[in-house]
Tab-separated table of C-alpha atoms in Angstrom:
chain	number	residue	atom	x	y	z
T	1	MET	CA	-33.578	1.754	-19.858
T	2	ARG	CA	-34.966	-1.807	-19.326
T	3	PRO	CA	-32.858	-3.606	-16.838
T	4	ARG	CA	-32.200	-6.519	-19.375
T	5	LEU	CA	-31.001	-4.080	-22.032
T	6	LEU	CA	-29.008	-2.240	-19.510
T	7	PHE	CA	-27.191	-5.288	-18.371
T	8	GLY	CA	-26.745	-6.643	-21.771
T	9	LEU	CA	-25.154	-3.605	-22.894
T	10	LEU	CA	-22.828	-3.401	-19.747
T	11	PHE	CA	-21.916	-7.111	-20.098
T	12	ALA	CA	-21.025	-6.611	-23.832
T	13	VAL	CA	-18.776	-3.646	-23.048
T	14	VAL	CA	-16.983	-5.272	-20.189
T	15	LEU	CA	-16.550	-8.492	-21.993
T	16	ALA	CA	-15.075	-6.721	-25.069
T	17	ALA	CA	-12.598	-4.782	-23.052
T	18	ARG	CA	-11.590	-7.963	-21.179
T	19	LEU	CA	-11.176	-9.842	-24.510
T	20	CYS	CA	-8.584	-7.395	-25.491
T	21	HIS	CA	-6.455	-8.881	-22.625
T	22	VAL	CA	-7.184	-12.484	-23.697
T	23	ASP	CA	-3.520	-13.246	-24.298
T	24	ILE	CA	-2.357	-11.315	-21.317
T	25	LEU	CA	-1.950	-12.462	-17.717
T	26	TRP	CA	-1.421	-10.154	-14.714
T	27	VAL	CA	0.571	-11.262	-11.751
T	28	GLU	CA	-2.239	-10.740	-9.058
T	29	GLU	CA	-4.503	-13.147	-10.868
T	30	CYS	CA	-1.725	-15.697	-11.478
T	31	TYR	CA	-1.247	-16.163	-7.764
T	32	PRO	CA	-4.685	-17.705	-7.002
T	33	ALA	CA	-4.599	-19.510	-10.391
T	34	ALA	CA	-1.178	-21.006	-9.566
T	35	ALA	CA	-2.663	-22.231	-6.262
T	36	ALA	CA	-5.803	-23.757	-8.139
T	37	ILE	CA	-3.380	-25.649	-10.419
T	38	GLN	CA	-1.639	-27.075	-7.514
T	39	MET	CA	-4.995	-28.131	-6.139
T	40	LEU	CA	-5.672	-29.827	-9.449
T	41	HIS	CA	-2.382	-31.651	-8.984
T	42	GLY	CA	-3.748	-33.051	-5.661
T	43	LYS	CA	-2.095	-30.695	-3.363
T	44	ILE	CA	-3.834	-28.994	-0.366
T	45	PRO	CA	-3.086	-25.210	0.257
T	46	TYR	CA	-1.141	-24.169	3.321
T	47	ARG	CA	-0.411	-27.825	4.082
T	48	ASP	CA	1.307	-28.738	0.815
T	49	PHE	CA	2.300	-25.279	-0.518
T	50	TRP	CA	2.526	-21.816	0.910
T	51	PHE	CA	-0.359	-19.446	0.119
T	52	ASP	CA	-0.696	-16.369	1.994
T	53	LYS	CA	-4.395	-15.473	0.926
T	54	PRO	CA	-7.540	-16.965	2.304
T	55	PRO	CA	-8.668	-20.058	0.239
T	56	LEU	CA	-11.959	-18.878	-1.579
T	57	ALA	CA	-10.020	-17.220	-4.520
T	58	PRO	CA	-8.252	-20.365	-5.721
T	59	LEU	CA	-11.461	-22.320	-5.152
T	60	ILE	CA	-13.321	-19.929	-7.412
T	61	TYR	CA	-10.479	-20.450	-10.063
T	62	LEU	CA	-11.280	-24.271	-9.829
T	63	LEU	CA	-14.532	-23.425	-11.600
T	64	TRP	CA	-12.909	-23.081	-14.889
T	65	ALA	CA	-10.029	-25.371	-14.003
T	66	ALA	CA	-7.787	-22.321	-13.688
T	67	GLU	CA	-7.592	-21.991	-17.412
T	68	THR	CA	-6.548	-18.871	-19.086
T	69	GLY	CA	-7.644	-17.042	-22.273
T	70	TRP	CA	-11.241	-16.482	-22.897
T	71	LYS	CA	-12.407	-18.487	-20.090
T	72	LEU	CA	-10.683	-16.310	-17.612
T	73	ARG	CA	-11.854	-13.009	-19.162
T	74	LEU	CA	-15.292	-14.447	-19.480
T	75	ALA	CA	-15.276	-15.092	-15.727
T	76	GLY	CA	-14.018	-11.596	-15.181
T	77	ALA	CA	-16.824	-10.014	-17.248
T	78	LEU	CA	-19.453	-12.123	-15.410
T	79	PHE	CA	-18.021	-11.276	-12.050
T	80	VAL	CA	-18.118	-7.429	-12.959
T	81	THR	CA	-21.769	-7.658	-14.118
T	82	LEU	CA	-22.716	-9.393	-10.835
T	83	ALA	CA	-21.063	-6.563	-8.893
T	84	CYS	CA	-23.041	-4.131	-11.110
T	85	TRP	CA	-26.153	-5.901	-10.557
T	86	LEU	CA	-25.827	-5.880	-6.753
T	87	LEU	CA	-25.196	-2.214	-6.759
T	88	TRP	CA	-28.081	-1.646	-9.293
T	89	ARG	CA	-30.493	-3.585	-6.945
T	90	PHE	CA	-29.283	-1.863	-3.788
T	91	ALA	CA	-29.739	1.693	-5.422
T	92	ARG	CA	-33.130	0.668	-7.014
T	93	GLU	CA	-34.678	-0.506	-3.802
T	94	LYS	CA	-33.228	2.418	-1.799
T	95	TRP	CA	-34.059	5.353	-4.204
T	96	GLY	CA	-35.390	4.291	-7.698
T	97	GLN	CA	-34.503	3.354	-11.173
T	98	ARG	CA	-32.389	6.276	-12.183
T	99	GLU	CA	-30.035	5.939	-9.239
T	100	ALA	CA	-29.907	2.169	-9.980
T	101	ALA	CA	-28.864	2.769	-13.523
T	102	TRP	CA	-26.206	5.264	-12.577
T	103	ALA	CA	-24.858	2.752	-9.904
T	104	ALA	CA	-24.567	-0.071	-12.335
T	105	ALA	CA	-23.037	1.968	-15.141
T	106	LEU	CA	-20.476	3.633	-12.969
T	107	ALA	CA	-19.481	0.264	-11.590
T	108	ALA	CA	-18.964	-1.134	-15.061
T	109	PHE	CA	-17.020	1.865	-16.328
T	110	PHE	CA	-14.678	2.094	-13.210
T	111	LEU	CA	-13.960	-1.564	-13.114
T	112	THR	CA	-12.914	-1.280	-16.867
T	113	PHE	CA	-11.284	2.022	-17.226
T	114	GLY	CA	-8.584	1.821	-14.534
T	115	VAL	CA	-5.084	0.712	-13.917
T	116	PRO	CA	-4.995	-2.466	-16.140
T	117	SER	CA	-3.200	-4.708	-13.722
T	118	ALA	CA	-5.909	-3.996	-11.097
T	119	VAL	CA	-9.179	-3.878	-13.057
T	120	MET	CA	-8.315	-6.952	-15.272
T	121	ALA	CA	-6.938	-9.121	-12.807
T	122	LEU	CA	-9.649	-11.362	-11.013
T	123	ALA	CA	-7.623	-11.099	-7.862
T	124	PRO	CA	-8.783	-11.092	-4.182
T	125	ASP	CA	-9.295	-7.289	-4.151
T	126	LEU	CA	-11.539	-7.308	-7.017
T	127	LEU	CA	-13.314	-10.666	-6.124
T	128	MET	CA	-14.266	-9.134	-2.773
T	129	VAL	CA	-16.406	-6.278	-4.491
T	130	ALA	CA	-19.457	-8.445	-4.957
T	131	PRO	CA	-19.786	-9.917	-1.457
T	132	HIS	CA	-18.882	-6.535	0.101
T	133	ALA	CA	-21.677	-4.854	-1.880
T	134	ALA	CA	-24.116	-7.754	-0.920
T	135	ALA	CA	-23.191	-7.570	2.797
T	136	VAL	CA	-24.043	-3.963	3.174
T	137	TYR	CA	-27.249	-4.281	1.038
T	138	LEU	CA	-28.321	-7.118	3.091
T	139	ALA	CA	-27.618	-5.244	6.290
T	140	TRP	CA	-29.596	-2.314	4.968
T	141	ARG	CA	-32.461	-4.626	4.068
T	142	GLY	CA	-32.572	-5.777	7.831
T	143	LYS	CA	-31.156	-9.273	7.084
T	144	PRO	CA	-28.315	-9.553	9.639
T	145	PHE	CA	-27.762	-13.303	9.151
T	146	ALA	CA	-27.458	-13.059	5.360
T	147	ALA	CA	-25.419	-10.023	5.751
T	148	GLY	CA	-22.935	-11.779	8.033
T	149	LEU	CA	-22.769	-14.742	5.634
T	150	ALA	CA	-21.772	-12.390	2.756
T	151	ALA	CA	-19.174	-10.655	4.899
T	152	GLY	CA	-17.813	-14.110	5.977
T	153	LEU	CA	-17.371	-15.063	2.287
T	154	ALA	CA	-15.576	-11.723	1.674
T	155	THR	CA	-13.283	-12.647	4.476
T	156	LEU	CA	-12.478	-16.063	3.033
T	157	ILE	CA	-11.488	-14.095	-0.304
T	158	HIS	CA	-9.385	-11.481	1.517
T	159	THR	CA	-8.616	-10.772	5.173
T	160	LYS	CA	-9.950	-7.183	4.659
T	161	GLY	CA	-13.405	-8.912	4.731
T	162	LEU	CA	-13.309	-8.026	8.464
T	163	PHE	CA	-13.863	-4.447	7.185
T	164	VAL	CA	-17.032	-5.432	5.391
T	165	LEU	CA	-18.402	-7.065	8.539
T	166	ALA	CA	-17.622	-3.639	10.352
T	167	ALA	CA	-19.564	-1.876	7.685
T	168	ALA	CA	-22.623	-4.270	7.844
T	169	LEU	CA	-22.436	-3.698	11.666
T	170	ALA	CA	-23.214	0.019	11.052
T	171	TRP	CA	-26.870	-1.093	10.028
T	172	GLN	CA	-27.182	-4.235	12.129
T	173	TYR	CA	-25.603	-3.199	15.597
T	174	ARG	CA	-28.690	-4.252	17.279
T	175	SER	CA	-28.470	-7.735	15.750
T	176	VAL	CA	-24.901	-8.393	16.207
T	177	GLY	CA	-25.640	-11.930	17.274
T	178	SER	CA	-27.350	-12.971	14.114
T	179	LEU	CA	-24.754	-11.046	12.225
T	180	ALA	CA	-21.934	-12.831	13.845
T	181	ALA	CA	-23.632	-16.239	13.301
T	182	GLY	CA	-23.872	-15.631	9.589
T	183	PHE	CA	-20.295	-14.553	9.520
T	184	ALA	CA	-19.105	-17.558	11.415
T	185	LEU	CA	-20.984	-20.126	9.288
T	186	PRO	CA	-18.789	-20.130	6.064
T	187	ASN	CA	-15.575	-19.608	8.018
T	188	LEU	CA	-16.281	-22.533	10.391
T	189	VAL	CA	-17.132	-24.729	7.302
T	190	VAL	CA	-13.998	-23.863	5.537
T	191	LEU	CA	-11.645	-23.744	8.604
T	192	GLY	CA	-13.134	-27.274	9.518
T	193	TRP	CA	-12.074	-28.496	6.158
T	194	LEU	CA	-8.571	-27.158	6.629
T	195	ALA	CA	-8.412	-28.573	9.981
T	196	ALA	CA	-9.540	-32.116	8.654
T	197	LEU	CA	-6.810	-31.971	6.172
T	198	GLY	CA	-4.234	-30.960	8.677
T	199	ALA	CA	-3.818	-27.475	7.176
T	200	PHE	CA	-5.207	-25.237	9.812
T	201	PRO	CA	-1.953	-24.370	11.703
T	202	ALA	CA	-0.264	-23.582	8.417
T	203	TYR	CA	-3.222	-21.505	7.340
T	204	VAL	CA	-2.963	-19.271	10.521
T	205	GLU	CA	0.767	-18.798	9.976
T	206	GLN	CA	0.618	-18.030	6.242
T	207	VAL	CA	-2.675	-15.895	6.032
T	208	TRP	CA	-2.710	-14.179	9.419
T	209	SER	CA	0.749	-14.099	10.836
T	210	TRP	CA	2.522	-13.537	7.470
T	211	GLY	CA	-0.338	-11.059	6.469
T	212	TRP	CA	0.201	-9.099	9.659
T	213	LEU	CA	3.954	-9.020	8.935
T	214	TYR	CA	3.197	-7.795	5.580
T	215	SER	CA	0.820	-5.080	6.653
T	216	ARG	CA	2.995	-3.594	9.304
T	217	ASP	CA	6.147	-3.355	7.093
T	218	THR	CA	5.421	-0.951	4.341
T	219	PHE	CA	7.950	-0.031	1.567
T	220	LEU	CA	6.757	3.702	1.569
T	221	ALA	CA	9.005	6.134	3.456
T	222	SER	CA	6.017	8.543	4.207
T	223	PRO	CA	3.044	6.316	3.988
T	224	LEU	CA	0.588	9.057	5.311
T	225	LEU	CA	1.790	11.695	2.573
T	226	GLU	CA	1.948	9.101	0.015
T	227	GLY	CA	-1.604	7.846	0.969
T	228	LEU	CA	-3.041	11.364	0.676
T	229	ARG	CA	-1.400	11.845	-2.669
T	230	ARG	CA	-2.656	8.598	-4.153
T	231	THR	CA	-6.121	8.964	-2.586
T	232	ALA	CA	-6.306	12.418	-4.251
T	233	ASN	CA	-5.279	10.785	-7.515
T	234	TRP	CA	-7.914	8.305	-7.158
T	235	ALA	CA	-10.539	10.904	-6.362
T	236	GLY	CA	-9.587	12.777	-9.378
T	237	PHE	CA	-9.964	9.720	-11.781
T	238	HIS	CA	-13.339	9.015	-10.108
T	239	ALA	CA	-14.360	12.588	-9.928
T	240	ALA	CA	-17.797	11.982	-11.554
T	241	ALA	CA	-18.658	9.465	-8.787
T	242	VAL	CA	-16.913	11.484	-5.982
T	243	ILE	CA	-18.545	14.839	-6.942
T	244	GLY	CA	-22.063	12.952	-6.764
T	245	ALA	CA	-21.196	11.413	-3.352
T	246	ILE	CA	-20.174	14.764	-1.882
T	247	TRP	CA	-23.488	16.350	-3.249
T	248	TYR	CA	-25.414	13.425	-1.719
T	249	TRP	CA	-23.950	13.987	1.704
T	250	ARG	CA	-24.482	17.697	1.413
T	251	ARG	CA	-28.109	17.268	0.382
T	252	GLU	CA	-29.332	14.099	2.401
T	253	ARG	CA	-29.813	13.959	6.057
T	254	GLY	CA	-30.728	11.115	8.318
T	255	ALA	CA	-29.598	7.841	9.779
T	256	ASP	CA	-29.038	6.158	6.424
T	257	ALA	CA	-27.039	8.940	4.988
T	258	ASN	CA	-24.996	8.883	8.129
T	259	ARG	CA	-24.445	5.126	7.882
T	260	LEU	CA	-23.408	5.425	4.284
T	261	GLY	CA	-20.845	7.993	5.496
T	262	ILE	CA	-19.626	5.489	8.060
T	263	TRP	CA	-19.350	2.744	5.472
T	264	ALA	CA	-17.120	4.970	3.294
T	265	ALA	CA	-14.963	5.782	6.321
T	266	ILE	CA	-14.618	2.124	7.205
T	267	SER	CA	-13.760	1.408	3.634
T	268	LEU	CA	-11.290	4.027	3.431
T	269	ALA	CA	-9.546	2.609	6.600
T	270	ALA	CA	-9.460	-0.646	4.752
T	271	VAL	CA	-7.692	0.982	1.828
T	272	ALA	CA	-5.036	2.538	4.256
T	273	ALA	CA	-4.637	-0.863	6.140
T	274	GLY	CA	-1.034	-2.014	5.326
T	275	TRP	CA	0.048	1.535	4.265
T	276	ARG	CA	0.679	0.680	0.713
T	277	PHE	CA	-2.258	2.304	-1.341
T	278	PHE	CA	-1.973	0.162	-4.442
T	279	PRO	CA	-4.542	0.815	-7.059
T	280	ARG	CA	-6.388	-2.539	-6.285
T	281	TYR	CA	-6.818	-1.604	-2.691
T	282	TYR	CA	-9.245	1.111	-3.666
T	283	PHE	CA	-11.822	-1.353	-4.741
T	284	HIS	CA	-12.688	-1.521	-1.187
T	285	LEU	CA	-13.860	2.125	-1.174
T	286	LEU	CA	-15.662	1.869	-4.609
T	287	PRO	CA	-18.990	0.435	-3.570
T	288	ALA	CA	-19.928	2.982	-0.938
T	289	VAL	CA	-18.657	6.034	-3.403
T	290	LEU	CA	-20.490	4.667	-6.346
T	291	LEU	CA	-23.755	4.091	-4.375
T	292	ALA	CA	-23.709	7.625	-2.861
T	293	GLY	CA	-22.493	9.148	-6.048
T	294	ALA	CA	-25.323	7.592	-8.018
T	295	ARG	CA	-27.766	9.232	-5.754
T	296	GLY	CA	-25.945	12.411	-5.794
T	297	LEU	CA	-25.926	12.592	-9.648
T	298	VAL	CA	-29.637	12.280	-9.665
T	299	LEU	CA	-29.880	15.055	-7.017
T	300	LEU	CA	-27.659	17.306	-9.250
T	301	GLY	CA	-30.426	17.347	-11.875
T	302	ARG	CA	-29.164	19.126	-15.085
T	303	TRP	CA	-25.738	19.601	-13.553
T	304	ALA	CA	-25.269	15.856	-13.683
T	305	ALA	CA	-24.376	15.902	-17.350
T	306	PRO	CA	-21.344	18.090	-16.775
T	307	ALA	CA	-20.266	16.059	-13.867
T	308	ALA	CA	-20.642	12.790	-15.982
T	309	LEU	CA	-18.353	14.474	-18.541
T	310	LEU	CA	-15.406	13.965	-16.112
T	311	LEU	CA	-15.644	10.312	-17.065
T	312	ALA	CA	-13.691	11.376	-20.083
T	313	VAL	CA	-10.505	11.665	-17.918
T	314	PRO	CA	-10.236	7.952	-17.237
T	315	LEU	CA	-11.627	7.134	-20.527
T	316	ALA	CA	-8.795	9.165	-22.327
T	317	ARG	CA	-6.182	7.646	-19.832
T	318	PHE	CA	-7.116	4.032	-20.243
T	319	GLY	CA	-9.391	3.767	-23.219
T	320	PRO	CA	-6.762	4.017	-25.919
T	321	ARG	CA	-4.760	0.825	-24.541
T	322	TYR	CA	-7.859	-1.175	-25.443
T	323	LEU	CA	-7.858	-0.011	-28.948
T	324	GLU	CA	-4.203	-0.630	-29.398
T	325	LEU	CA	-4.545	-4.145	-27.897
T	326	ALA	CA	-7.552	-4.866	-30.150
T	327	GLY	CA	-5.477	-3.583	-33.263
T	328	ASP	CA	-2.622	-5.942	-32.319
T	329	HIS	CA	-5.137	-8.910	-32.288
T	330	VAL	CA	-6.540	-7.858	-35.628
T	331	ALA	CA	-3.150	-7.367	-37.218
T	332	GLY	CA	-1.678	-10.525	-35.660
T	333	ARG	CA	1.180	-8.683	-34.126
T	334	ALA	CA	2.912	-8.782	-30.660
T	335	HIS	CA	1.976	-6.289	-28.112
T	336	ARG	CA	4.384	-3.505	-27.602
T	337	TRP	CA	3.895	-2.521	-23.842
T	338	ALA	CA	6.391	-1.897	-21.296
T	339	ASP	CA	4.016	-3.049	-18.560
T	340	LEU	CA	4.164	-6.483	-20.075
T	341	ALA	CA	7.976	-6.941	-20.034
T	342	LEU	CA	7.936	-9.092	-16.810
T	343	TYR	CA	5.063	-11.306	-18.224
T	344	GLU	CA	6.723	-11.676	-21.534
T	345	GLY	CA	9.837	-12.841	-19.696
T	346	SER	CA	7.725	-15.382	-17.662
T	347	ARG	CA	6.106	-16.506	-20.868
T	348	GLN	CA	9.576	-17.168	-22.616
T	349	ALA	CA	10.689	-19.162	-19.502
T	350	ALA	CA	7.587	-21.223	-19.502
T	351	LEU	CA	7.852	-21.903	-23.256
T	352	PHE	CA	11.399	-23.105	-22.675
T	353	LEU	CA	10.342	-25.316	-19.820
T	354	ARG	CA	7.463	-26.994	-21.919
T	355	GLN	CA	10.169	-27.882	-24.503
T	356	GLN	CA	12.548	-29.293	-21.841
T	357	ALA	CA	10.307	-30.998	-19.259
T	358	ARG	CA	9.074	-34.431	-19.080
T	359	PRO	CA	5.757	-35.675	-17.918
T	360	GLY	CA	5.882	-35.659	-14.215
T	361	ASP	CA	8.583	-32.994	-13.766
T	362	SER	CA	8.033	-30.477	-11.100
T	363	LEU	CA	9.085	-26.927	-10.556
T	364	LEU	CA	10.471	-24.248	-8.113
T	365	VAL	CA	9.923	-20.689	-9.111
T	366	TRP	CA	12.391	-18.274	-7.283
T	367	GLY	CA	10.909	-14.720	-7.221
T	368	TYR	CA	7.170	-13.649	-7.347
T	369	ARG	CA	6.426	-15.107	-10.782
T	370	PRO	CA	3.380	-17.173	-10.399
T	371	ASP	CA	2.625	-16.785	-14.092
T	372	VAL	CA	5.206	-19.396	-14.831
T	373	PHE	CA	3.264	-21.829	-12.934
T	374	VAL	CA	0.109	-20.884	-14.779
T	375	GLU	CA	1.673	-20.946	-18.151
T	376	THR	CA	3.349	-24.373	-17.738
T	377	ARG	CA	0.678	-25.894	-15.318
T	378	MET	CA	3.539	-27.813	-13.595
T	379	ALA	CA	3.218	-29.200	-10.195
T	380	ALA	CA	5.361	-27.472	-7.523
T	381	GLY	CA	8.336	-29.362	-6.530
T	382	ALA	CA	8.636	-27.675	-3.161
T	383	PRO	CA	6.125	-26.184	-0.755
T	384	PHE	CA	6.462	-22.630	-2.123
T	385	LEU	CA	4.938	-20.945	-5.046
T	386	ASP	CA	7.374	-17.943	-4.860
T	387	SER	CA	10.446	-16.950	-2.942
T	388	GLN	CA	9.060	-14.415	-0.452
T	389	PRO	CA	8.930	-16.987	2.456
T	390	LEU	CA	12.259	-18.114	1.466
T	391	THR	CA	14.025	-14.650	1.407
T	392	GLY	CA	11.794	-12.894	3.762
T	393	VAL	CA	11.688	-10.130	1.409
T	394	ILE	CA	8.296	-8.866	0.383
T	395	ALA	CA	7.408	-8.816	-3.379
T	396	ASP	CA	6.541	-5.081	-3.284
T	397	ARG	CA	10.342	-4.287	-2.979
T	398	HIS	CA	12.204	-7.333	-3.871
T	399	LEU	CA	13.279	-6.292	-7.358
T	400	VAL	CA	15.247	-3.446	-5.675
T	401	ASP	CA	15.837	-4.194	-2.140
T	402	ALA	CA	17.217	-7.182	-0.162
T	403	ARG	CA	16.179	-6.304	3.394
T	404	SER	CA	14.465	-9.290	4.894
T	405	SER	CA	11.305	-8.666	7.031
T	406	ALA	CA	11.542	-12.252	8.561
T	407	PRO	CA	14.991	-13.600	8.412
T	408	GLU	CA	14.441	-16.432	10.859
T	409	LEU	CA	11.354	-17.703	9.085
T	410	ALA	CA	13.108	-17.464	5.855
T	411	ARG	CA	16.042	-19.645	7.066
T	412	ALA	CA	13.660	-22.212	8.298
T	413	ASN	CA	11.827	-22.329	4.993
T	414	ARG	CA	15.292	-22.755	3.225
T	415	ARG	CA	15.975	-25.630	5.437
T	416	ARG	CA	12.552	-27.152	4.242
T	417	LEU	CA	13.638	-26.383	0.717
T	418	GLU	CA	16.689	-28.488	0.979
T	419	GLU	CA	14.587	-31.509	1.636
T	420	THR	CA	12.731	-31.359	-1.835
T	421	SER	CA	14.134	-31.973	-5.317
T	422	PRO	CA	12.152	-30.179	-8.055
T	423	ALA	CA	13.158	-31.067	-11.496
T	424	PHE	CA	13.502	-27.471	-12.610
T	425	ILE	CA	14.167	-24.158	-10.986
T	426	VAL	CA	13.369	-20.934	-12.541
T	427	ASP	CA	15.050	-18.009	-10.848
T	428	GLY	CA	13.131	-14.881	-11.965
T	429	LEU	CA	14.513	-12.799	-9.292
T	430	GLY	CA	18.190	-12.836	-9.637
T	431	PRO	CA	18.367	-11.068	-12.946
T	432	TYR	CA	16.772	-8.141	-11.473
T	433	ASN	CA	18.283	-8.235	-8.005
T	434	PRO	CA	21.472	-10.392	-7.798
T	435	ARG	CA	21.596	-9.878	-4.032
T	436	LEU	CA	18.578	-12.096	-3.994
T	437	ALA	CA	19.352	-14.726	-6.575
T	438	ILE	CA	19.103	-18.231	-5.445
T	439	ALA	CA	22.798	-18.715	-6.038
T	440	ALA	CA	23.524	-15.979	-3.634
T	441	TYR	CA	22.455	-17.917	-0.527
T	442	PRO	CA	25.349	-19.815	0.867
T	443	ASP	CA	23.151	-22.037	2.991
T	444	LEU	CA	21.416	-23.376	-0.289
T	445	ALA	CA	24.776	-23.885	-2.112
T	446	PRO	CA	25.080	-27.771	-1.200
T	447	TRP	CA	21.513	-28.185	-2.193
T	448	LEU	CA	21.935	-26.006	-5.392
T	449	SER	CA	25.100	-28.046	-6.425
T	450	ASN	CA	22.585	-30.916	-7.568
T	451	TYR	CA	21.474	-28.476	-10.194
T	452	ALA	CA	23.089	-27.338	-13.445
T	453	GLU	CA	22.412	-24.063	-15.088
T	454	LEU	CA	20.341	-24.778	-18.270
T	455	ALA	CA	19.666	-21.510	-19.826
T	456	ARG	CA	19.979	-17.743	-19.142
T	457	LEU	CA	16.889	-16.004	-20.395
T	458	PRO	CA	16.292	-12.202	-20.637
T	459	THR	CA	14.470	-12.125	-17.383
T	460	ALA	CA	15.173	-15.630	-15.679
T	461	VAL	CA	17.814	-18.261	-15.126
T	462	VAL	CA	16.705	-21.966	-15.582
T	463	TYR	CA	18.262	-24.806	-13.674
T	464	ARG	CA	17.656	-28.439	-14.127
T	465	ARG	CA	18.369	-31.165	-11.547
T	466	ASN	CA	21.357	-33.424	-12.537
T	467	ARG	CA	19.599	-36.661	-13.502
């Protein structure tokens, strides 16, 4: 198939799938979008508001003014197509056209038919796929500086970009100086920008110190066993590519095959880092497995077709939801999907706020509900987009647990909160976990006495400052 036709078809399918989610937001994409909205209000990340991810993701969202709807879904489709093209080019130059077509098609498929909150959300884990693939491709091409540059961009999207640098090093260990120089360049530019704005110390605290705390405090009781179980499940859903990859490493020998194996091992270590094994974490493993899998499927010859039939498993699991959402759009009815309950609650709270707020009013969202900021586009009235740094309870558990991972930091941040006066507060955590409700903190009681409860919605309590 001609490349233009191939990518035209892939883009059309990917876009159509994403447009089924045109009126849905996923929390992981709302976090960088909320940060971008604050930047549009003139705020500087880290200095003016807490943001625990590197800065490139919200900067990317500024390209479409952090708007939602079709613009967000189009951006996602373009990004996935870019990732497909990078893997296609890598496979074509390394092996040939058939491997390239397999690599691109598998990438489009698995970045569409997966856990919706992962594959739909244009969040850091997904955004890193393209620079990850580019970094290793450029390292294989013998371009260490460019490979380092791509790895540097990956690290400005997600701290796990350091694993991308390690993977590129497998090909360019003799040119470590050039690789390091390329890696340093984008980081020095961005960190210099943050330093000039007085945001660098806060960046280190929020992205690296908080990130380290997050990674060493997993909510899983037996992370190793759970990791093995989830990785086995992932391999089962990606069996067509995994079988191809296994066959590739069984048949091919040589330095390049060994390096691809090292790349996959490094990527699996990146998945395990933090001991959480969320579905989106496996995007780090995907490029290596898809590339090896594409070659393996070609090597399988006539047995490639039976292996490809295994794509029916994720298609059957996740495909019907797209048809259901499309049917809802055609019929003009609301979506009936339990996974959207929290988002629907945020949307109700945002609608209520838009009816009550005056121009210039600001907002504090208590809980991890950045979609309220995205739906209202209101300015943050405090230097926090969510309550994790105010409670010390990480969002992966705060709906059911009240154990603080950083109680001293949380107390210090609550003292900072007392110096602010947002017009509205949306407590989106208290209705789920009363122990973590904003009204449950005695040290905040004098400050909260300046607010009156305005409404109790199904998933949120709304407060307004006494005027």
